[in-house]
CSV table of C-alpha atoms in Angstrom, one decimal:
chain,number,residue,atom,x,y,z
Y,1031,UNK,CA,-14.6,12.2,3.5
Y,1032,UNK,CA,-17.6,14.1,2.2
Y,1033,UNK,CA,-18.5,17.5,3.4
Y,1034,UNK,CA,-21.9,17.2,5.0
Y,1035,UNK,CA,-22.0,20.9,6.0
Y,1036,UNK,CA,-24.8,22.7,4.3
Y,1037,UNK,CA,-24.2,24.3,1.0
Y,1038,UNK,CA,-27.8,25.4,1.2
Y,1039,UNK,CA,-27.5,27.1,4.6
Y,1040,UNK,CA,-28.0,30.8,4.9
Y,1041,UNK,CA,-25.4,32.0,7.4
Y,1042,UNK,CA,-26.7,32.8,10.8
Y,1043,UNK,CA,-30.3,32.4,10.0
Y,1044,UNK,CA,-32.7,31.4,12.7
Y,1045,UNK,CA,-35.4,33.0,14.8
Y,1046,UNK,CA,-37.2,33.4,18.0
Y,1047,UNK,CA,-40.7,32.5,19.2
Y,1048,UNK,CA,-43.1,33.6,21.9
Y,1049,UNK,CA,-41.7,35.7,24.7
Y,1050,UNK,CA,-43.1,34.6,28.0
Y,1051,UNK,CA,-42.4,37.0,30.9
Y,1052,UNK,CA,-43.8,35.7,34.2
Y,1053,UNK,CA,-46.7,33.7,35.6
Y,1054,UNK,CA,-49.3,35.1,37.9
Y,1055,UNK,CA,-52.5,33.8,39.3
Y,1056,UNK,CA,-55.5,35.9,40.4
Y,1057,UNK,CA,-55.1,36.9,44.0
Y,1058,UNK,CA,-51.7,35.5,44.7
Y,1059,UNK,CA,-48.2,35.2,43.2
Y,1060,UNK,CA,-47.2,31.8,41.8
Y,1061,UNK,CA,-43.5,31.6,41.1
Y,1062,UNK,CA,-40.8,33.2,39.1
Y,1063,UNK,CA,-41.1,32.5,35.4
Y,1064,UNK,CA,-37.4,32.4,35.0
Y,1065,UNK,CA,-37.4,29.2,37.0
Y,1066,UNK,CA,-39.9,27.4,34.8
Y,1067,UNK,CA,-40.0,29.0,31.3
Y,1068,UNK,CA,-37.5,30.0,28.7
Y,1069,UNK,CA,-37.3,33.6,27.5
Y,1070,UNK,CA,-38.1,32.4,24.0
Y,1071,UNK,CA,-40.3,29.4,23.4
Y,1072,UNK,CA,-40.6,28.1,19.9
Y,1073,UNK,CA,-42.4,25.3,18.0
Y,1074,UNK,CA,-40.6,23.3,15.3
Y,1075,UNK,CA,-43.1,21.6,12.9
Y,1076,UNK,CA,-41.6,18.2,11.8
Y,1077,UNK,CA,-42.6,15.9,8.9
Y,1078,UNK,CA,-41.7,12.9,11.1
Y,1079,UNK,CA,-42.9,12.0,14.7
Y,1080,UNK,CA,-40.5,12.0,17.6
Y,1081,UNK,CA,-40.0,8.3,17.3
Y,1082,UNK,CA,-38.2,8.7,13.9
Y,1083,UNK,CA,-34.4,8.8,14.1
Y,1084,UNK,CA,-34.3,12.1,12.2
Y,1085,UNK,CA,-36.6,13.8,14.8
Y,1086,UNK,CA,-34.7,12.3,17.7
Y,1087,UNK,CA,-31.5,13.8,16.4
Y,1088,UNK,CA,-33.1,17.2,16.0
Y,1089,UNK,CA,-34.7,17.0,19.4
Y,1090,UNK,CA,-31.3,16.2,21.0
Y,1091,UNK,CA,-29.8,19.3,19.5
Y,1092,UNK,CA,-32.8,21.4,20.5
Y,1093,UNK,CA,-32.2,20.4,24.1
Y,1094,UNK,CA,-28.5,21.4,23.6
Y,1095,UNK,CA,-29.6,24.8,22.4
Y,1096,UNK,CA,-31.7,25.3,25.5
Y,1097,UNK,CA,-28.7,24.2,27.7
Y,1098,UNK,CA,-26.1,26.3,25.9
Y,1099,UNK,CA,-28.3,29.4,25.8
Y,1100,UNK,CA,-28.9,29.2,29.6
Y,1101,UNK,CA,-32.6,28.5,29.1
Y,1102,UNK,CA,-33.1,31.6,26.9
Y,1103,UNK,CA,-34.4,29.5,23.9
Y,1104,UNK,CA,-36.5,26.4,24.2
Y,1105,UNK,CA,-37.7,24.5,21.0
Y,1106,UNK,CA,-40.4,21.9,21.1
Y,1107,UNK,CA,-40.6,19.5,18.2
Y,1108,UNK,CA,-44.2,19.1,17.0
Y,1109,UNK,CA,-45.3,16.5,14.5
Y,1110,UNK,CA,-47.4,17.8,11.6
Y,1111,UNK,CA,-49.7,14.8,12.0
Y,1112,UNK,CA,-50.7,16.0,15.4
Y,1113,UNK,CA,-51.6,19.5,14.3
Y,1114,UNK,CA,-54.3,21.0,12.0
Y,1115,UNK,CA,-51.5,21.8,9.5
Y,1116,UNK,CA,-49.9,19.8,6.7
Y,1117,UNK,CA,-46.3,19.5,5.6
Y,1118,UNK,CA,-47.1,21.1,2.3
Y,1119,UNK,CA,-48.1,24.3,4.2
Y,1120,UNK,CA,-44.7,24.6,5.9
Y,1121,UNK,CA,-43.6,27.8,4.3
Y,1122,UNK,CA,-47.0,29.4,4.8
Y,1123,UNK,CA,-46.7,28.8,8.6
Y,1124,UNK,CA,-43.7,31.1,8.5
Y,1125,UNK,CA,-45.5,33.8,6.5
Y,1126,UNK,CA,-48.7,33.7,8.7
Y,1127,UNK,CA,-46.9,33.7,12.0
Y,1128,UNK,CA,-48.3,30.3,13.0
Y,1129,UNK,CA,-44.9,28.9,14.0
Y,1130,UNK,CA,-41.4,29.9,14.6
Y,1131,UNK,CA,-39.5,27.1,12.9
Y,1132,UNK,CA,-40.4,24.3,10.5
Y,1133,UNK,CA,-39.3,21.6,8.2
Y,1134,UNK,CA,-40.2,22.0,4.6
Y,1135,UNK,CA,-40.1,18.8,2.6
Y,1136,UNK,CA,-40.0,20.5,-0.8
Y,1137,UNK,CA,-41.4,17.5,-2.7
Y,1138,UNK,CA,-44.7,17.9,-0.9
Y,1139,UNK,CA,-45.1,21.3,-2.5
Y,1140,UNK,CA,-44.1,20.8,-6.1
Y,1141,UNK,CA,-47.7,20.9,-7.3
Y,1142,UNK,CA,-47.7,24.5,-6.0
Y,1143,UNK,CA,-44.1,25.2,-7.1
Y,1144,UNK,CA,-43.5,22.8,-10.0
Y,1145,UNK,CA,-40.2,24.5,-10.8
Y,1146,UNK,CA,-38.7,23.1,-7.6
Y,1147,UNK,CA,-39.0,19.6,-9.1
Y,1148,UNK,CA,-35.9,20.3,-11.2
Y,1149,UNK,CA,-33.3,18.9,-8.8
Y,1150,UNK,CA,-35.5,15.8,-8.1
Y,1151,UNK,CA,-36.4,14.7,-11.6
Y,1152,UNK,CA,-35.7,10.9,-11.9
Y,1153,UNK,CA,-32.3,9.7,-13.1
Y,1154,UNK,CA,-30.5,13.0,-13.5
Y,1155,UNK,CA,-27.1,11.7,-12.5
Y,1156,UNK,CA,-25.3,9.9,-15.3
Y,1157,UNK,CA,-24.7,6.8,-13.2
Y,1158,UNK,CA,-26.1,5.2,-10.0
Y,1159,UNK,CA,-24.6,7.0,-7.0
Y,1160,UNK,CA,-24.2,6.0,-3.4
Y,1161,UNK,CA,-25.9,8.4,-0.9
Y,1162,UNK,CA,-22.5,9.7,0.2
Y,1163,UNK,CA,-21.8,10.9,-3.3
Y,1164,UNK,CA,-25.4,12.1,-4.0
Y,1165,UNK,CA,-25.4,14.6,-1.2
Y,1166,UNK,CA,-22.7,16.9,-2.5
Y,1167,UNK,CA,-24.0,16.4,-6.1
Y,1168,UNK,CA,-27.5,17.4,-5.1
Y,1169,UNK,CA,-26.3,20.3,-3.1
Y,1170,UNK,CA,-24.7,21.6,-6.2
Y,1171,UNK,CA,-28.0,21.2,-8.1
Y,1172,UNK,CA,-29.9,23.1,-5.5
Y,1173,UNK,CA,-27.3,25.8,-5.5
Y,1174,UNK,CA,-27.4,26.2,-9.3
Y,1175,UNK,CA,-28.3,29.8,-10.3
Y,1176,UNK,CA,-31.8,29.3,-11.7
Y,1177,UNK,CA,-32.9,26.8,-9.0
Y,1178,UNK,CA,-31.5,28.9,-6.2
Y,1179,UNK,CA,-33.1,32.1,-7.5
Y,1180,UNK,CA,-36.5,30.4,-7.8
Y,1181,UNK,CA,-36.3,29.0,-4.3
Y,1182,UNK,CA,-35.1,32.3,-2.8
Y,1183,UNK,CA,-38.0,34.1,-4.3
Y,1184,UNK,CA,-40.4,31.7,-2.7
Y,1185,UNK,CA,-38.7,32.1,0.7
Y,1186,UNK,CA,-38.6,35.9,0.4
Y,1187,UNK,CA,-42.4,36.0,-0.3
Y,1188,UNK,CA,-43.0,34.0,2.8
Y,1189,UNK,CA,-40.6,35.9,5.0
Y,1190,UNK,CA,-38.7,32.6,5.7
Y,1191,UNK,CA,-35.0,31.9,5.8
Y,1192,UNK,CA,-33.1,28.7,5.1
Y,1193,UNK,CA,-31.2,27.7,8.2
Y,1194,UNK,CA,-30.1,24.3,7.0
Y,1195,UNK,CA,-31.1,21.2,5.0
Y,1196,UNK,CA,-31.0,17.4,5.0
Y,1197,UNK,CA,-31.9,14.6,2.6
Y,1198,UNK,CA,-34.1,11.6,2.9
Y,1199,UNK,CA,-32.8,8.2,1.9
Y,1200,UNK,CA,-32.7,7.4,-1.9
Y,1201,UNK,CA,-35.9,6.7,-3.7
Y,1202,UNK,CA,-36.1,3.2,-5.1
Y,1203,UNK,CA,-38.6,0.6,-6.3
Y,1204,UNK,CA,-39.9,-1.9,-3.7
Y,1205,UNK,CA,-41.8,-4.8,-5.1
Y,1206,UNK,CA,-43.7,-8.0,-4.3
Y,1207,UNK,CA,-41.3,-10.0,-6.5
Y,1208,UNK,CA,-37.7,-9.7,-7.5
Y,1209,UNK,CA,-36.8,-8.3,-10.9
Y,1210,UNK,CA,-33.3,-8.3,-12.5
Y,1211,UNK,CA,-33.7,-5.5,-15.0
Y,1212,UNK,CA,-36.0,-2.9,-16.6
Y,1213,UNK,CA,-38.1,-5.5,-18.4
Y,1214,UNK,CA,-39.3,-6.7,-15.1
Y,1215,UNK,CA,-41.4,-3.6,-14.5
Y,1216,UNK,CA,-43.8,-4.4,-17.4
Y,1217,UNK,CA,-47.4,-5.0,-16.2
Y,1218,UNK,CA,-46.7,-4.1,-12.5
Y,1219,UNK,CA,-49.0,-1.7,-10.6
Y,1220,UNK,CA,-46.7,0.7,-8.8
Y,1221,UNK,CA,-47.7,3.5,-6.4
Y,1222,UNK,CA,-46.3,6.9,-7.3
Y,1223,UNK,CA,-46.7,10.3,-5.7
Y,1224,UNK,CA,-45.5,12.8,-8.3
Y,1225,UNK,CA,-46.4,13.8,-11.8
Y,1226,UNK,CA,-42.9,13.0,-13.0
Y,1227,UNK,CA,-43.0,9.6,-11.3
Y,1228,UNK,CA,-46.3,8.8,-13.0
Y,1229,UNK,CA,-44.7,9.7,-16.4
Y,1230,UNK,CA,-41.7,7.5,-15.7
Y,1231,UNK,CA,-43.8,4.6,-14.4
Y,1232,UNK,CA,-46.0,4.7,-17.6
Y,1233,UNK,CA,-42.9,4.9,-19.8
Y,1234,UNK,CA,-41.3,1.7,-18.4
Y,1235,UNK,CA,-44.5,-0.3,-19.1
Y,1236,UNK,CA,-45.9,-0.3,-15.6
Y,1237,UNK,CA,-49.2,1.1,-14.3
Y,1238,UNK,CA,-48.9,4.1,-12.0
Y,1239,UNK,CA,-51.4,4.2,-9.0
Y,1240,UNK,CA,-52.0,7.3,-7.0
Y,1241,UNK,CA,-52.7,6.4,-3.4
Y,1242,UNK,CA,-52.3,7.9,0.1
Y,1243,UNK,CA,-49.7,6.2,2.3
Y,1244,UNK,CA,-52.2,4.9,4.9
Y,1245,UNK,CA,-53.9,2.9,2.1
Y,1246,UNK,CA,-50.8,1.3,0.7
Y,1247,UNK,CA,-50.4,-1.6,3.1
Y,1248,UNK,CA,-53.9,-3.0,2.5
Y,1249,UNK,CA,-53.6,-2.5,-1.2
Y,1250,UNK,CA,-50.4,-4.5,-1.3
Y,1251,UNK,CA,-52.0,-7.2,0.8
Y,1252,UNK,CA,-54.9,-7.7,-1.6
Y,1253,UNK,CA,-52.8,-7.4,-4.8
Y,1254,UNK,CA,-54.1,-4.0,-5.8
Y,1255,UNK,CA,-50.5,-2.9,-5.9
Y,1256,UNK,CA,-47.3,-4.7,-6.9
Y,1257,UNK,CA,-44.9,-2.2,-5.5
Y,1258,UNK,CA,-44.1,1.3,-4.4
Y,1259,UNK,CA,-41.6,4.1,-5.0
Y,1260,UNK,CA,-40.2,5.1,-1.6
Y,1261,UNK,CA,-37.2,5.1,0.7
Y,1262,UNK,CA,-35.9,2.0,2.4
Y,1263,UNK,CA,-37.0,3.3,5.8
Y,1264,UNK,CA,-40.7,2.8,4.8
Y,1265,UNK,CA,-40.1,-0.9,4.8
Y,1266,UNK,CA,-39.5,-0.9,8.6
Y,1267,UNK,CA,-40.8,2.4,9.7
Y,1268,UNK,CA,-44.3,1.9,8.4
Y,1269,UNK,CA,-44.1,-1.9,8.0
Y,1270,UNK,CA,-44.5,-2.1,4.2
Y,1271,UNK,CA,-41.7,-4.7,4.3
Y,1272,UNK,CA,-44.2,-7.1,5.8
Y,1273,UNK,CA,-46.1,-7.2,2.5
Y,1274,UNK,CA,-43.3,-6.7,0.0
Y,1275,UNK,CA,-40.5,-9.1,-1.0
Y,1276,UNK,CA,-37.8,-7.2,-3.0
Y,1277,UNK,CA,-36.0,-4.0,-3.7
Y,1278,UNK,CA,-34.7,-2.9,-7.1
Y,1279,UNK,CA,-32.0,-0.3,-6.2
Y,1280,UNK,CA,-31.1,2.5,-8.6
Y,1281,UNK,CA,-31.0,5.4,-6.1
Y,1282,UNK,CA,-32.6,7.5,-8.8
Y,1283,UNK,CA,-33.2,10.6,-6.7
Y,1284,UNK,CA,-32.9,12.2,-3.2
Y,1285,UNK,CA,-35.6,14.2,-1.6
Y,1286,UNK,CA,-34.6,17.4,0.3
Y,1287,UNK,CA,-36.0,18.9,3.5
Y,1288,UNK,CA,-35.2,22.5,4.4
Y,1289,UNK,CA,-35.2,23.8,7.9
Y,1290,UNK,CA,-36.9,27.2,7.8
Y,1291,UNK,CA,-37.1,30.0,10.3
Y,1292,UNK,CA,-39.0,33.3,10.4
Y,1293,UNK,CA,-36.9,36.3,9.7
Y,1294,UNK,CA,-39.1,38.4,12.1
Y,1295,UNK,CA,-38.6,35.9,15.0
Y,1296,UNK,CA,-34.9,35.5,14.3
Y,1297,UNK,CA,-34.3,39.2,14.6
Y,1298,UNK,CA,-35.7,39.1,18.1
Y,1299,UNK,CA,-33.0,36.7,19.3
Y,1300,UNK,CA,-29.8,38.0,21.0
Y,1301,UNK,CA,-26.8,37.6,18.7
Y,1302,UNK,CA,-25.2,34.9,21.0
Y,1303,UNK,CA,-28.4,32.8,20.9
Y,1304,UNK,CA,-28.6,33.2,17.1
Y,1305,UNK,CA,-25.1,31.8,16.9
Y,1306,UNK,CA,-25.9,28.9,19.2
Y,1307,UNK,CA,-29.1,28.1,17.3
Y,1308,UNK,CA,-27.2,28.0,13.9
Y,1309,UNK,CA,-24.4,25.9,15.2
Y,1310,UNK,CA,-26.6,23.3,16.8
Y,1311,UNK,CA,-29.0,23.0,13.9
Y,1312,UNK,CA,-26.0,22.6,11.5
Y,1313,UNK,CA,-24.6,19.8,13.8
Y,1314,UNK,CA,-28.0,18.1,13.8
Y,1315,UNK,CA,-28.3,18.1,10.0
Y,1316,UNK,CA,-24.7,16.8,9.6
Y,1317,UNK,CA,-25.6,14.0,12.0
Y,1318,UNK,CA,-28.8,13.2,10.1
Y,1319,UNK,CA,-26.9,13.0,6.8
Y,1320,UNK,CA,-24.2,10.8,8.4
Y,1321,UNK,CA,-26.9,8.5,9.8
Y,1322,UNK,CA,-28.6,8.3,6.4
Y,1323,UNK,CA,-25.3,7.4,4.6
Y,1324,UNK,CA,-24.3,4.9,7.3
Y,1325,UNK,CA,-27.7,3.3,7.7
Y,1326,UNK,CA,-28.8,2.6,4.1
Y,1327,UNK,CA,-26.6,-0.4,3.4
Y,1328,UNK,CA,-27.3,-1.7,7.0
Y,1329,UNK,CA,-31.0,-1.5,6.4
Y,1330,UNK,CA,-30.7,-3.4,3.1
Y,1331,UNK,CA,-29.0,-6.2,5.1
Y,1332,UNK,CA,-31.7,-6.1,7.8
Y,1333,UNK,CA,-34.4,-6.5,5.2
Y,1334,UNK,CA,-32.6,-9.5,3.8
Y,1335,UNK,CA,-32.1,-11.1,7.2
Y,1336,UNK,CA,-35.4,-10.2,9.0
Y,1337,UNK,CA,-37.9,-10.0,6.1
Y,1338,UNK,CA,-36.4,-12.4,3.6
Y,1339,UNK,CA,-36.0,-9.6,1.0
Y,1340,UNK,CA,-34.1,-10.0,-2.3
Y,1341,UNK,CA,-32.1,-6.8,-2.9
Y,1342,UNK,CA,-31.1,-6.3,-6.6
Y,1343,UNK,CA,-28.7,-3.5,-7.5
Y,1344,UNK,CA,-29.2,-2.3,-11.0
Y,1345,UNK,CA,-26.5,-3.1,-13.5
Y,1346,UNK,CA,-24.8,0.0,-15.0
Y,1347,UNK,CA,-26.3,-0.8,-18.4
Y,1348,UNK,CA,-29.7,-1.1,-16.9
Y,1349,UNK,CA,-29.4,2.2,-15.1
Y,1350,UNK,CA,-28.3,3.8,-18.4
Y,1351,UNK,CA,-31.4,2.3,-20.1
Y,1352,UNK,CA,-33.7,3.6,-17.4
Y,1353,UNK,CA,-32.1,7.0,-17.6
Y,1354,UNK,CA,-32.7,7.2,-21.3
Y,1355,UNK,CA,-36.4,6.5,-20.6
Y,1356,UNK,CA,-36.4,9.4,-18.1
Y,1357,UNK,CA,-34.5,11.7,-20.5
Y,1358,UNK,CA,-37.0,11.0,-23.4
Y,1359,UNK,CA,-40.3,10.6,-21.6
Y,1360,UNK,CA,-40.0,12.5,-18.3
Y,1361,UNK,CA,-37.7,15.5,-18.5
Y,1362,UNK,CA,-39.3,17.0,-21.7
Y,1363,UNK,CA,-42.8,16.5,-20.2
Y,1364,UNK,CA,-41.8,18.4,-17.1
Y,1365,UNK,CA,-40.3,21.2,-19.2
Y,1366,UNK,CA,-43.6,21.5,-21.1
Y,1367,UNK,CA,-45.5,21.4,-17.9
Y,1368,UNK,CA,-43.7,24.4,-16.4
Y,1369,UNK,CA,-43.0,26.2,-19.7
Y,1370,UNK,CA,-39.9,25.9,-21.8
Y,1371,UNK,CA,-38.8,29.5,-21.2
Y,1372,UNK,CA,-38.2,28.7,-17.5
Y,1373,UNK,CA,-38.0,24.9,-17.5
Y,1374,UNK,CA,-35.1,24.6,-19.8
Y,1375,UNK,CA,-32.7,26.9,-18.0
Y,1376,UNK,CA,-33.6,25.2,-14.7
Y,1377,UNK,CA,-33.0,21.6,-15.8
Y,1378,UNK,CA,-29.9,22.7,-17.7
Y,1379,UNK,CA,-28.5,24.3,-14.6
Y,1380,UNK,CA,-29.1,21.1,-12.7
Y,1381,UNK,CA,-27.6,18.9,-15.3
Y,1382,UNK,CA,-24.5,21.2,-15.4
Y,1383,UNK,CA,-24.2,21.1,-11.6
Y,1384,UNK,CA,-24.3,17.3,-11.8
Y,1385,UNK,CA,-21.7,17.1,-14.5
Y,1386,UNK,CA,-24.2,15.6,-17.0
Y,1387,UNK,CA,-23.6,16.3,-20.7
Y,1388,UNK,CA,-27.2,16.7,-21.8
Y,1389,UNK,CA,-28.9,20.0,-22.4
Y,1390,UNK,CA,-32.6,20.5,-23.3
């Protein structure tokens, strides 16, 4: 059984929000604040809305925090899409005191912090891995000395602390027709969202297309796109499965989200509430990861049954061929992009953590 406890967690890191004492109205007393408001009221900024399974799991454990703390700490889940802020600003919200707790999907910020792309470069593992096996492998990659030091420096500058982490489902190619190997990519127009993904798409003979998520559905409908790189949940969660027909499964990377808290706000919490917060958030991220592992294969079956999808799992030799493309066309380009003096140690640390033999 895999250990879904957080290798990335900082022990006992959390924090507190706005202290609300009592409520009063001009000219007369309303009612005791203790009966209606928590002592500490926080906002948690989430990448996904409350209808998403991940957010529902987090919200359930936030309610348990309020219950276990005797109403001392209340955490409201707020979707980034319903605020003036963006997911790529998550760590800045901590620095600027604009929130007490947030999710930081690190991949959103790699244009600002390109060194953090190291654990999420395509095809780093030597063979295709199931999500259950990818989780501990990627934990090791994020824990590797160079990567951990780079990430910690960013968090320190923003006065933010890692409380826990979770991963999104594996990234794969979802297409308007089935392919049975790397040659099938040639000539396809594929939506990508990262510089490294664009490099890889070009190297396999396809045409990369940069496009915001809200525009993808219509582009697929009119043939401006032939496919996308995304997680399986996009097929049902944002309905792309209605305009696609197939999945080519390599599980070539996982994308991480960190749960951040403000050190300043954490220090205001009583020790017993700190402990409850950490315990429940850890339980939540364990549950998210277990859900992801359990749900991935089920979702593939649902896509076949309800959407008529063809799901093709890459042969080992095809994975090896695609990995060679990434090794030759993508990894060195990223090293040059960030600078060899820092890029090489980072990627080599990650490869070592993953048990891969290559070194740049």
